[in-house]
Amino acid sequence: VGEDGPGRQPEGRALTDAAAGEPAPAAPPGGVWRNFYGRRRGKTLRARRQALLEDALASRAIPGVDPQANPERRPLDVAALFPGAADLWLEIGFGGGEHLVATAAAHPRVGLIGCEPFVNGVAMCLAALEGRGLPGLRLHPGDARWLLDVLPEASLGRVFLLYPDPWPKRRHRDRRFVSDANLDLLARAMKPGAELRLATDVPDYMRHACAALRRRSDFTIVGGPSSDPWEGWPGTRYEAKALREGRAPAYLRAERGPGAGP
Ligand SMILES: C[S@@+](CC[C@H](N)C(=O)[O-])C[C@H]1O[C@@H](n2cnc3c(N)ncnc32)[C@H](O)[C@@H]1O
């Protein structure tokens, strides 16, 4: 990721669904429209990875998430998707899936959903999953906001937001994933006491996130930003790059509750 956010995109150019060559989705009832500014596609995929997207994705993907597939925004049947799961966790923007796959392997009794709109990342994750089993891991190859809409209220026990696109320019701040609107979506879908875990190597993003969380009564920051990762932390691809380039990661935990919104 470069200075302007998703580094795979040219300077300052927003690649919306339409610009990326995707059919523009119909606005769902209520008229909510969301632009996605990251990039959906990178280098041409090798045949093997393309085949994984065509075959292996079908058994991992969660049906009924996007507004075209579920215009009424019916809530997902989480119990049917994750039979017997002890809890439900979500990773937003899993990149190549390194943390996602390691987390699924370390917590086989937890249902885990990974969201990632960048198809090359989804293909990389499917390649890492080949031969691994891990039936409790499901993917949404798209924008996490559409998934958050259709998760039942108070269904998530933990949410990972690891190295969100930084969007450092002031005029792009409203593209950051940590925003009042997205914290509303998270607050609705998270259980009381559920944990939000944020990692970033961008000090201004951490300040922005802390300020946004402190303005609300429905999240409580636990401790403060720390330079120590969480126990069992497997790292991420983006983090490894940040460390190689001399940037320092910071980690933050916030709990859902006790209040009911700002
Ligand atoms: C800087 S990368 C970090 C990837 C990975 N978490 C890591 O640490 O290696 C941020 C990722 O967030 C994804 N992303 C951006 N907006 C998103 C959204 N609304 N929903 C889901 N993922 C999103 C991007 O496609 C990108 O892959």
PDB file of C-alpha atoms and ligand atoms in Angstrom:
ATOM      1  CA  VAL A   1       0.000   0.000   0.000  1.00  0.00           C
ATOM      2  CA  GLY A   2       1.387   3.316  -0.998  1.00  0.00           C
ATOM      3  CA  GLU A   3       0.817   6.803   0.210  1.00  0.00           C
ATOM      4  CA  ASP A   4      -2.625   7.298  -1.211  1.00  0.00           C
ATOM      5  CA  GLY A   5      -4.224   4.197   0.186  1.00  0.00           C
ATOM      6  CA  PRO A   6      -4.423   1.047  -1.904  1.00  0.00           C
ATOM      7  CA  GLY A   7      -0.979   1.277  -3.503  1.00  0.00           C
ATOM      8  CA  ARG A   8      -2.063  -0.873  -6.384  1.00  0.00           C
ATOM      9  CA  GLN A   9      -4.037   2.040  -7.748  1.00  0.00           C
ATOM     10  CA  PRO A  10      -2.719   5.098  -9.548  1.00  0.00           C
ATOM     11  CA  GLU A  11      -2.397   8.350  -7.590  1.00  0.00           C
ATOM     12  CA  GLY A  12      -5.705   9.665  -6.318  1.00  0.00           C
ATOM     13  CA  ARG A  13      -7.870   7.667  -8.708  1.00  0.00           C
ATOM     14  CA  ALA A  14     -10.914   6.117  -7.150  1.00  0.00           C
ATOM     15  CA  LEU A  15     -11.701   2.797  -8.741  1.00  0.00           C
ATOM     16  CA  THR A  16     -15.374   2.375  -8.011  1.00  0.00           C
ATOM     17  CA  ASP A  17     -17.235  -0.798  -8.951  1.00  0.00           C
ATOM     18  CA  ALA A  18     -18.150   0.739 -12.273  1.00  0.00           C
ATOM     19  CA  ALA A  19     -14.629   2.002 -12.975  1.00  0.00           C
ATOM     20  CA  ALA A  20     -13.236  -1.457 -12.248  1.00  0.00           C
ATOM     21  CA  GLY A  21     -15.460  -2.891 -14.969  1.00  0.00           C
ATOM     22  CA  GLU A  22     -17.957  -4.408 -12.541  1.00  0.00           C
ATOM     23  CA  PRO A  23     -21.663  -3.923 -13.212  1.00  0.00           C
ATOM     24  CA  ALA A  24     -22.855  -1.197 -10.855  1.00  0.00           C
ATOM     25  CA  PRO A  25     -24.964  -2.877  -8.169  1.00  0.00           C
ATOM     26  CA  ALA A  26     -28.542  -1.711  -7.743  1.00  0.00           C
ATOM     27  CA  ALA A  27     -28.930   0.496  -4.696  1.00  0.00           C
ATOM     28  CA  PRO A  28     -30.613  -1.558  -1.985  1.00  0.00           C
ATOM     29  CA  PRO A  29     -33.962  -0.505  -0.526  1.00  0.00           C
ATOM     30  CA  GLY A  30     -33.407   2.596   1.554  1.00  0.00           C
ATOM     31  CA  GLY A  31     -31.187   3.986  -1.178  1.00  0.00           C
ATOM     32  CA  VAL A  32     -27.853   3.265   0.499  1.00  0.00           C
ATOM     33  CA  TRP A  33     -25.070   3.623  -2.067  1.00  0.00           C
ATOM     34  CA  ARG A  34     -21.468   2.814  -1.289  1.00  0.00           C
ATOM     35  CA  ASN A  35     -18.422   3.475  -3.368  1.00  0.00           C
ATOM     36  CA  PHE A  36     -15.465   1.180  -2.949  1.00  0.00           C
ATOM     37  CA  TYR A  37     -12.216   3.049  -3.618  1.00  0.00           C
ATOM     38  CA  GLY A  38      -9.751   0.183  -3.521  1.00  0.00           C
ATOM     39  CA  ARG A  39      -8.806  -1.988  -6.426  1.00  0.00           C
ATOM     40  CA  ARG A  40     -10.629  -5.196  -7.303  1.00  0.00           C
ATOM     41  CA  ARG A  41      -8.071  -6.718  -9.653  1.00  0.00           C
ATOM     42  CA  GLY A  42      -4.289  -6.795  -9.951  1.00  0.00           C
ATOM     43  CA  LYS A  43      -2.005  -8.762 -12.260  1.00  0.00           C
ATOM     44  CA  THR A  44      -3.603 -11.351 -14.512  1.00  0.00           C
ATOM     45  CA  LEU A  45      -4.083 -14.469 -12.450  1.00  0.00           C
ATOM     46  CA  ARG A  46      -2.266 -17.663 -13.291  1.00  0.00           C
ATOM     47  CA  ALA A  47      -4.600 -20.387 -14.612  1.00  0.00           C
ATOM     48  CA  ARG A  48      -4.422 -22.358 -11.347  1.00  0.00           C
ATOM     49  CA  ARG A  49      -5.494 -19.358  -9.260  1.00  0.00           C
ATOM     50  CA  GLN A  50      -8.260 -18.470 -11.719  1.00  0.00           C
ATOM     51  CA  ALA A  51      -9.521 -22.061 -11.455  1.00  0.00           C
ATOM     52  CA  LEU A  52      -9.569 -21.767  -7.657  1.00  0.00           C
ATOM     53  CA  LEU A  53     -11.775 -18.688  -7.955  1.00  0.00           C
ATOM     54  CA  GLU A  54     -14.088 -20.581 -10.277  1.00  0.00           C
ATOM     55  CA  ASP A  55     -14.245 -23.822  -8.231  1.00  0.00           C
ATOM     56  CA  ALA A  56     -13.019 -23.617  -4.647  1.00  0.00           C
ATOM     57  CA  LEU A  57     -14.585 -20.238  -3.911  1.00  0.00           C
ATOM     58  CA  ALA A  58     -18.119 -21.589  -4.381  1.00  0.00           C
ATOM     59  CA  SER A  59     -17.904 -23.807  -1.291  1.00  0.00           C
ATOM     60  CA  ARG A  60     -16.393 -21.050   0.885  1.00  0.00           C
ATOM     61  CA  ALA A  61     -18.414 -18.028  -0.265  1.00  0.00           C
ATOM     62  CA  ILE A  62     -21.432 -16.891   1.712  1.00  0.00           C
ATOM     63  CA  PRO A  63     -24.543 -16.547  -0.444  1.00  0.00           C
ATOM     64  CA  GLY A  64     -26.967 -13.664  -0.011  1.00  0.00           C
ATOM     65  CA  VAL A  65     -24.563 -10.885   0.949  1.00  0.00           C
ATOM     66  CA  ASP A  66     -24.478  -8.450  -1.972  1.00  0.00           C
ATOM     67  CA  PRO A  67     -27.520  -6.271  -2.621  1.00  0.00           C
ATOM     68  CA  GLN A  68     -28.097  -7.862  -6.040  1.00  0.00           C
ATOM     69  CA  ALA A  69     -28.357 -11.298  -4.434  1.00  0.00           C
ATOM     70  CA  ASN A  70     -30.330 -10.143  -1.406  1.00  0.00           C
ATOM     71  CA  PRO A  71     -32.135  -6.878  -2.199  1.00  0.00           C
ATOM     72  CA  GLU A  72     -34.411  -7.252   0.845  1.00  0.00           C
ATOM     73  CA  ARG A  73     -31.274  -7.500   3.051  1.00  0.00           C
ATOM     74  CA  ARG A  74     -32.557 -10.629   4.804  1.00  0.00           C
ATOM     75  CA  PRO A  75     -30.279 -11.539   7.741  1.00  0.00           C
ATOM     76  CA  LEU A  76     -27.969 -14.501   7.195  1.00  0.00           C
ATOM     77  CA  ASP A  77     -28.709 -17.791   8.935  1.00  0.00           C
ATOM     78  CA  VAL A  78     -25.478 -17.919  10.899  1.00  0.00           C
ATOM     79  CA  ALA A  79     -26.323 -21.174  12.700  1.00  0.00           C
ATOM     80  CA  ALA A  80     -26.786 -22.921   9.325  1.00  0.00           C
ATOM     81  CA  LEU A  81     -23.566 -21.434   7.913  1.00  0.00           C
ATOM     82  CA  PHE A  82     -21.478 -22.382  10.969  1.00  0.00           C
ATOM     83  CA  PRO A  83     -23.120 -25.433  12.565  1.00  0.00           C
ATOM     84  CA  GLY A  84     -21.982 -25.926  16.156  1.00  0.00           C
ATOM     85  CA  ALA A  85     -19.556 -22.981  16.131  1.00  0.00           C
ATOM     86  CA  ALA A  86     -18.594 -21.659  19.565  1.00  0.00           C
ATOM     87  CA  ASP A  87     -18.391 -18.050  18.340  1.00  0.00           C
ATOM     88  CA  LEU A  88     -18.283 -15.984  15.142  1.00  0.00           C
ATOM     89  CA  TRP A  89     -15.321 -13.786  14.166  1.00  0.00           C
ATOM     90  CA  LEU A  90     -14.780 -11.507  11.183  1.00  0.00           C
ATOM     91  CA  GLU A  91     -11.621 -10.282   9.424  1.00  0.00           C
ATOM     92  CA  ILE A  92     -12.080  -7.182   7.268  1.00  0.00           C
ATOM     93  CA  GLY A  93      -9.640  -6.849   4.355  1.00  0.00           C
ATOM     94  CA  PHE A  94      -7.649 -10.075   4.776  1.00  0.00           C
ATOM     95  CA  GLY A  95      -5.238  -9.296   1.914  1.00  0.00           C
ATOM     96  CA  GLY A  96      -3.547 -12.605   1.004  1.00  0.00           C
ATOM     97  CA  GLY A  97      -5.238 -14.384   3.947  1.00  0.00           C
ATOM     98  CA  GLU A  98      -2.122 -15.152   6.029  1.00  0.00           C
ATOM     99  CA  HIS A  99      -3.673 -14.050   9.337  1.00  0.00           C
ATOM    100  CA  LEU A 100      -7.101 -15.413   8.361  1.00  0.00           C
ATOM    101  CA  VAL A 101      -5.896 -18.948   7.608  1.00  0.00           C
ATOM    102  CA  ALA A 102      -3.629 -19.045  10.690  1.00  0.00           C
ATOM    103  CA  THR A 103      -6.531 -17.882  12.880  1.00  0.00           C
ATOM    104  CA  ALA A 104      -8.904 -20.496  11.442  1.00  0.00           C
ATOM    105  CA  ALA A 105      -6.317 -23.200  12.079  1.00  0.00           C
ATOM    106  CA  ALA A 106      -5.663 -22.018  15.646  1.00  0.00           C
ATOM    107  CA  HIS A 107      -9.403 -21.744  16.506  1.00  0.00           C
ATOM    108  CA  PRO A 108     -11.184 -24.611  14.745  1.00  0.00           C
ATOM    109  CA  ARG A 109     -14.332 -24.301  16.911  1.00  0.00           C
ATOM    110  CA  VAL A 110     -14.872 -20.672  15.927  1.00  0.00           C
ATOM    111  CA  GLY A 111     -16.761 -19.700  12.767  1.00  0.00           C
ATOM    112  CA  LEU A 112     -14.626 -17.198  10.862  1.00  0.00           C
ATOM    113  CA  ILE A 113     -15.576 -14.957   7.937  1.00  0.00           C
ATOM    114  CA  GLY A 114     -12.957 -13.175   5.851  1.00  0.00           C
ATOM    115  CA  CYS A 115     -13.894 -10.265   3.568  1.00  0.00           C
ATOM    116  CA  GLU A 116     -11.653  -9.063   0.759  1.00  0.00           C
ATOM    117  CA  PRO A 117     -12.708  -7.306  -2.465  1.00  0.00           C
ATOM    118  CA  PHE A 118      -9.283  -7.699  -4.172  1.00  0.00           C
ATOM    119  CA  VAL A 119      -9.674 -10.882  -6.234  1.00  0.00           C
ATOM    120  CA  ASN A 120      -5.936 -11.595  -6.386  1.00  0.00           C
ATOM    121  CA  GLY A 121      -5.943 -11.669  -2.564  1.00  0.00           C
ATOM    122  CA  VAL A 122      -8.941 -14.003  -2.515  1.00  0.00           C
ATOM    123  CA  ALA A 123      -7.164 -16.318  -4.985  1.00  0.00           C
ATOM    124  CA  MET A 124      -4.003 -16.260  -2.848  1.00  0.00           C
ATOM    125  CA  CYS A 125      -6.058 -17.186   0.225  1.00  0.00           C
ATOM    126  CA  LEU A 126      -7.788 -20.044  -1.636  1.00  0.00           C
ATOM    127  CA  ALA A 127      -4.366 -21.345  -2.681  1.00  0.00           C
ATOM    128  CA  ALA A 128      -3.245 -21.296   0.975  1.00  0.00           C
ATOM    129  CA  LEU A 129      -6.411 -23.200   1.934  1.00  0.00           C
ATOM    130  CA  GLU A 130      -5.905 -26.005  -0.584  1.00  0.00           C
ATOM    131  CA  GLY A 131      -5.824 -29.322   1.257  1.00  0.00           C
ATOM    132  CA  ARG A 132      -6.305 -27.606   4.652  1.00  0.00           C
ATOM    133  CA  GLY A 133      -9.959 -28.442   5.380  1.00  0.00           C
ATOM    134  CA  LEU A 134     -10.856 -25.702   7.883  1.00  0.00           C
ATOM    135  CA  PRO A 135     -14.613 -25.909   7.235  1.00  0.00           C
ATOM    136  CA  GLY A 136     -15.327 -23.139   9.759  1.00  0.00           C
ATOM    137  CA  LEU A 137     -13.716 -20.534   7.466  1.00  0.00           C
ATOM    138  CA  ARG A 138     -16.009 -18.783   4.966  1.00  0.00           C
ATOM    139  CA  LEU A 139     -15.212 -15.934   2.608  1.00  0.00           C
ATOM    140  CA  HIS A 140     -17.001 -12.899   1.290  1.00  0.00           C
ATOM    141  CA  PRO A 141     -15.056 -11.826  -1.815  1.00  0.00           C
ATOM    142  CA  GLY A 142     -16.275  -8.240  -1.527  1.00  0.00           C
ATOM    143  CA  ASP A 143     -16.846  -5.218   0.635  1.00  0.00           C
ATOM    144  CA  ALA A 144     -17.261  -5.959   4.347  1.00  0.00           C
ATOM    145  CA  ARG A 145     -19.982  -3.321   4.666  1.00  0.00           C
ATOM    146  CA  TRP A 146     -22.427  -5.450   2.661  1.00  0.00           C
ATOM    147  CA  LEU A 147     -21.724  -8.375   4.953  1.00  0.00           C
ATOM    148  CA  LEU A 148     -22.154  -6.291   8.107  1.00  0.00           C
ATOM    149  CA  ASP A 149     -25.603  -5.221   6.868  1.00  0.00           C
ATOM    150  CA  VAL A 150     -26.883  -8.791   6.760  1.00  0.00           C
ATOM    151  CA  LEU A 151     -25.223 -10.282   9.827  1.00  0.00           C
ATOM    152  CA  PRO A 152     -27.737 -10.722  12.629  1.00  0.00           C
ATOM    153  CA  GLU A 153     -27.571  -8.139  15.380  1.00  0.00           C
ATOM    154  CA  ALA A 154     -25.062  -9.009  18.142  1.00  0.00           C
ATOM    155  CA  SER A 155     -23.645 -12.019  16.283  1.00  0.00           C
ATOM    156  CA  LEU A 156     -19.894 -11.245  16.171  1.00  0.00           C
ATOM    157  CA  GLY A 157     -17.566 -12.014  19.063  1.00  0.00           C
ATOM    158  CA  ARG A 158     -14.393 -10.568  17.503  1.00  0.00           C
ATOM    159  CA  VAL A 159     -13.513  -8.374  14.545  1.00  0.00           C
ATOM    160  CA  PHE A 160     -10.040  -7.941  13.030  1.00  0.00           C
ATOM    161  CA  LEU A 161      -9.195  -4.822  11.044  1.00  0.00           C
ATOM    162  CA  LEU A 162      -5.544  -5.319  10.208  1.00  0.00           C
ATOM    163  CA  TYR A 163      -3.658  -2.626   8.349  1.00  0.00           C
ATOM    164  CA  PRO A 164      -6.664  -0.901   6.778  1.00  0.00           C
ATOM    165  CA  ASP A 165      -5.828   1.251   3.754  1.00  0.00           C
ATOM    166  CA  PRO A 166      -4.401   4.446   5.308  1.00  0.00           C
ATOM    167  CA  TRP A 167      -5.724   7.150   2.956  1.00  0.00           C
ATOM    168  CA  PRO A 168      -3.309   9.742   4.374  1.00  0.00           C
ATOM    169  CA  LYS A 169      -4.454  12.746   2.362  1.00  0.00           C
ATOM    170  CA  ARG A 170      -6.914  14.947   4.217  1.00  0.00           C
ATOM    171  CA  ARG A 171      -9.325  14.982   1.285  1.00  0.00           C
ATOM    172  CA  HIS A 172      -9.430  11.163   1.322  1.00  0.00           C
ATOM    173  CA  ARG A 173     -10.027  10.740   5.076  1.00  0.00           C
ATOM    174  CA  ASP A 174     -13.667   9.799   4.540  1.00  0.00           C
ATOM    175  CA  ARG A 175     -12.474   6.689   2.664  1.00  0.00           C
ATOM    176  CA  ARG A 176     -10.885   5.232   5.798  1.00  0.00           C
ATOM    177  CA  PHE A 177     -12.639   2.130   7.038  1.00  0.00           C
ATOM    178  CA  VAL A 178     -12.765   3.529  10.567  1.00  0.00           C
ATOM    179  CA  SER A 179     -15.609   6.014  10.199  1.00  0.00           C
ATOM    180  CA  ASP A 180     -18.732   6.794  12.202  1.00  0.00           C
ATOM    181  CA  ALA A 181     -20.910   5.040   9.613  1.00  0.00           C
ATOM    182  CA  ASN A 182     -18.813   1.861   9.682  1.00  0.00           C
ATOM    183  CA  LEU A 183     -18.546   1.878  13.482  1.00  0.00           C
ATOM    184  CA  ASP A 184     -22.365   2.000  13.522  1.00  0.00           C
ATOM    185  CA  LEU A 185     -22.426  -1.122  11.309  1.00  0.00           C
ATOM    186  CA  LEU A 186     -19.890  -2.869  13.546  1.00  0.00           C
ATOM    187  CA  ALA A 187     -21.662  -1.869  16.764  1.00  0.00           C
ATOM    188  CA  ARG A 188     -24.919  -3.384  15.515  1.00  0.00           C
ATOM    189  CA  ALA A 189     -23.341  -6.679  14.470  1.00  0.00           C
ATOM    190  CA  MET A 190     -21.055  -7.105  17.514  1.00  0.00           C
ATOM    191  CA  LYS A 191     -22.127  -8.764  20.766  1.00  0.00           C
ATOM    192  CA  PRO A 192     -21.861  -6.840  24.019  1.00  0.00           C
ATOM    193  CA  GLY A 193     -18.250  -7.302  25.152  1.00  0.00           C
ATOM    194  CA  ALA A 194     -17.075  -8.343  21.656  1.00  0.00           C
ATOM    195  CA  GLU A 195     -13.575  -7.236  20.691  1.00  0.00           C
ATOM    196  CA  LEU A 196     -12.435  -5.043  17.822  1.00  0.00           C
ATOM    197  CA  ARG A 197      -8.734  -5.525  17.039  1.00  0.00           C
ATOM    198  CA  LEU A 198      -7.011  -2.911  14.927  1.00  0.00           C
ATOM    199  CA  ALA A 199      -3.405  -2.935  13.718  1.00  0.00           C
ATOM    200  CA  THR A 200      -1.782  -0.159  11.738  1.00  0.00           C
ATOM    201  CA  ASP A 201       1.677   1.164  10.944  1.00  0.00           C
ATOM    202  CA  VAL A 202       0.325   4.673  10.312  1.00  0.00           C
ATOM    203  CA  PRO A 203       0.401   6.811  13.492  1.00  0.00           C
ATOM    204  CA  ASP A 204      -2.201   9.198  12.098  1.00  0.00           C
ATOM    205  CA  TYR A 205      -4.577   6.290  11.427  1.00  0.00           C
ATOM    206  CA  MET A 206      -4.212   5.147  15.045  1.00  0.00           C
ATOM    207  CA  ARG A 207      -4.953   8.673  16.300  1.00  0.00           C
ATOM    208  CA  HIS A 208      -7.939   8.881  13.940  1.00  0.00           C
ATOM    209  CA  ALA A 209      -9.280   5.493  15.144  1.00  0.00           C
ATOM    210  CA  CYS A 210      -8.789   6.297  18.846  1.00  0.00           C
ATOM    211  CA  ALA A 211     -10.574   9.637  18.431  1.00  0.00           C
ATOM    212  CA  ALA A 212     -13.468   8.026  16.526  1.00  0.00           C
ATOM    213  CA  LEU A 213     -13.855   5.294  19.177  1.00  0.00           C
ATOM    214  CA  ARG A 214     -13.584   7.731  22.121  1.00  0.00           C
ATOM    215  CA  ARG A 215     -16.399   9.844  20.706  1.00  0.00           C
ATOM    216  CA  ARG A 216     -18.766   6.892  21.106  1.00  0.00           C
ATOM    217  CA  SER A 217     -20.415   5.293  24.094  1.00  0.00           C
ATOM    218  CA  ASP A 218     -20.832   1.907  22.383  1.00  0.00           C
ATOM    219  CA  PHE A 219     -17.089   1.125  22.214  1.00  0.00           C
ATOM    220  CA  THR A 220     -14.489   1.240  24.975  1.00  0.00           C
ATOM    221  CA  ILE A 221     -10.782   1.256  24.199  1.00  0.00           C
ATOM    222  CA  VAL A 222      -9.003  -1.335  26.324  1.00  0.00           C
ATOM    223  CA  GLY A 223      -5.675   0.021  27.577  1.00  0.00           C
ATOM    224  CA  GLY A 224      -4.338   2.032  24.676  1.00  0.00           C
ATOM    225  CA  PRO A 225      -2.311   1.551  21.510  1.00  0.00           C
ATOM    226  CA  SER A 226       0.491  -0.918  22.153  1.00  0.00           C
ATOM    227  CA  SER A 227       3.631  -1.891  20.288  1.00  0.00           C
ATOM    228  CA  ASP A 228       3.137  -5.509  21.405  1.00  0.00           C
ATOM    229  CA  PRO A 229       1.030  -7.749  19.191  1.00  0.00           C
ATOM    230  CA  TRP A 230      -1.639 -10.009  20.646  1.00  0.00           C
ATOM    231  CA  GLU A 231      -0.819 -13.489  21.933  1.00  0.00           C
ATOM    232  CA  GLY A 232      -0.380 -16.004  19.127  1.00  0.00           C
ATOM    233  CA  TRP A 233      -0.127 -13.188  16.557  1.00  0.00           C
ATOM    234  CA  PRO A 234       0.858 -14.712  13.196  1.00  0.00           C
ATOM    235  CA  GLY A 235       1.544 -11.373  11.476  1.00  0.00           C
ATOM    236  CA  THR A 236       0.290 -10.298   8.071  1.00  0.00           C
ATOM    237  CA  ARG A 237       1.877  -9.802   4.669  1.00  0.00           C
ATOM    238  CA  TYR A 238       1.405  -6.049   4.866  1.00  0.00           C
ATOM    239  CA  GLU A 239       2.937  -5.936   8.345  1.00  0.00           C
ATOM    240  CA  ALA A 240       6.029  -7.829   7.170  1.00  0.00           C
ATOM    241  CA  LYS A 241       6.492  -5.191   4.446  1.00  0.00           C
ATOM    242  CA  ALA A 242       6.015  -2.328   6.934  1.00  0.00           C
ATOM    243  CA  LEU A 243       8.652  -3.861   9.221  1.00  0.00           C
ATOM    244  CA  ARG A 244      11.083  -4.329   6.317  1.00  0.00           C
ATOM    245  CA  GLU A 245      10.610  -0.664   5.444  1.00  0.00           C
ATOM    246  CA  GLY A 246      11.212   0.456   9.031  1.00  0.00           C
ATOM    247  CA  ARG A 247       7.643   1.387  10.034  1.00  0.00           C
ATOM    248  CA  ALA A 248       6.466   0.413  13.519  1.00  0.00           C
ATOM    249  CA  PRO A 249       3.195  -1.480  13.954  1.00  0.00           C
ATOM    250  CA  ALA A 250       0.743  -0.466  16.683  1.00  0.00           C
ATOM    251  CA  TYR A 251      -2.107  -2.576  18.022  1.00  0.00           C
ATOM    252  CA  LEU A 252      -5.374  -1.501  19.625  1.00  0.00           C
ATOM    253  CA  ARG A 253      -8.236  -3.368  21.285  1.00  0.00           C
ATOM    254  CA  ALA A 254     -11.696  -1.948  21.819  1.00  0.00           C
ATOM    255  CA  GLU A 255     -14.734  -3.599  23.361  1.00  0.00           C
ATOM    256  CA  ARG A 256     -18.309  -3.295  22.219  1.00  0.00           C
ATOM    257  CA  GLY A 257     -20.230  -1.673  25.019  1.00  0.00           C
ATOM    258  CA  PRO A 258     -21.422  -0.597  27.387  1.00  0.00           C
ATOM    259  CA  GLY A 259     -23.398   2.220  25.778  1.00  0.00           C
ATOM    260  CA  ALA A 260     -25.851   2.275  22.898  1.00  0.00           C
ATOM    261  CA  GLY A 261     -24.160   4.502  20.352  1.00  0.00           C
ATOM    262  CA  PRO A 262     -22.932   8.079  20.193  1.00  0.00           C
TER     263      PRO A 262
HETATM  264  C1  LIG B   1      -3.349  -2.457   3.371  1.00  0.00           C
HETATM  265  S1  LIG B   1      -4.207  -3.857   2.881  1.00  0.00           S
HETATM  266  C2  LIG B   1      -3.879  -4.969   4.242  1.00  0.00           C
HETATM  267  C3  LIG B   1      -4.182  -6.398   3.915  1.00  0.00           C
HETATM  268  C4  LIG B   1      -3.976  -7.392   5.069  1.00  0.00           C
HETATM  269  N1  LIG B   1      -4.882  -7.098   6.167  1.00  0.00           N
HETATM  270  C5  LIG B   1      -2.558  -7.374   5.543  1.00  0.00           C
HETATM  271  O1  LIG B   1      -2.305  -6.823   6.638  1.00  0.00           O
HETATM  272  O2  LIG B   1      -1.686  -7.923   4.834  1.00  0.00           O
HETATM  273  C6  LIG B   1      -5.905  -3.395   3.171  1.00  0.00           C
HETATM  274  C7  LIG B   1      -6.905  -4.376   2.565  1.00  0.00           C
HETATM  275  O3  LIG B   1      -8.218  -3.974   2.918  1.00  0.00           O
HETATM  276  C8  LIG B   1      -9.073  -4.264   1.825  1.00  0.00           C
HETATM  277  N2  LIG B   1     -10.272  -3.444   1.962  1.00  0.00           N
HETATM  278  C9  LIG B   1     -10.395  -2.115   1.738  1.00  0.00           C
HETATM  279  N3  LIG B   1     -11.659  -1.710   1.932  1.00  0.00           N
HETATM  280  C10 LIG B   1     -12.364  -2.815   2.292  1.00  0.00           C
HETATM  281  C11 LIG B   1     -13.733  -3.058   2.606  1.00  0.00           C
HETATM  282  N4  LIG B   1     -14.635  -2.062   2.596  1.00  0.00           N
HETATM  283  N5  LIG B   1     -14.104  -4.317   2.928  1.00  0.00           N
HETATM  284  C12 LIG B   1     -13.202  -5.327   2.950  1.00  0.00           C
HETATM  285  N6  LIG B   1     -11.890  -5.149   2.652  1.00  0.00           N
HETATM  286  C13 LIG B   1     -11.481  -3.926   2.332  1.00  0.00           C
HETATM  287  C14 LIG B   1      -8.228  -3.920   0.606  1.00  0.00           C
HETATM  288  O4  LIG B   1      -8.703  -4.560  -0.575  1.00  0.00           O
HETATM  289  C15 LIG B   1      -6.849  -4.401   1.040  1.00  0.00           C
HETATM  290  O5  LIG B   1      -6.603  -5.735   0.623  1.00  0.00           O
END
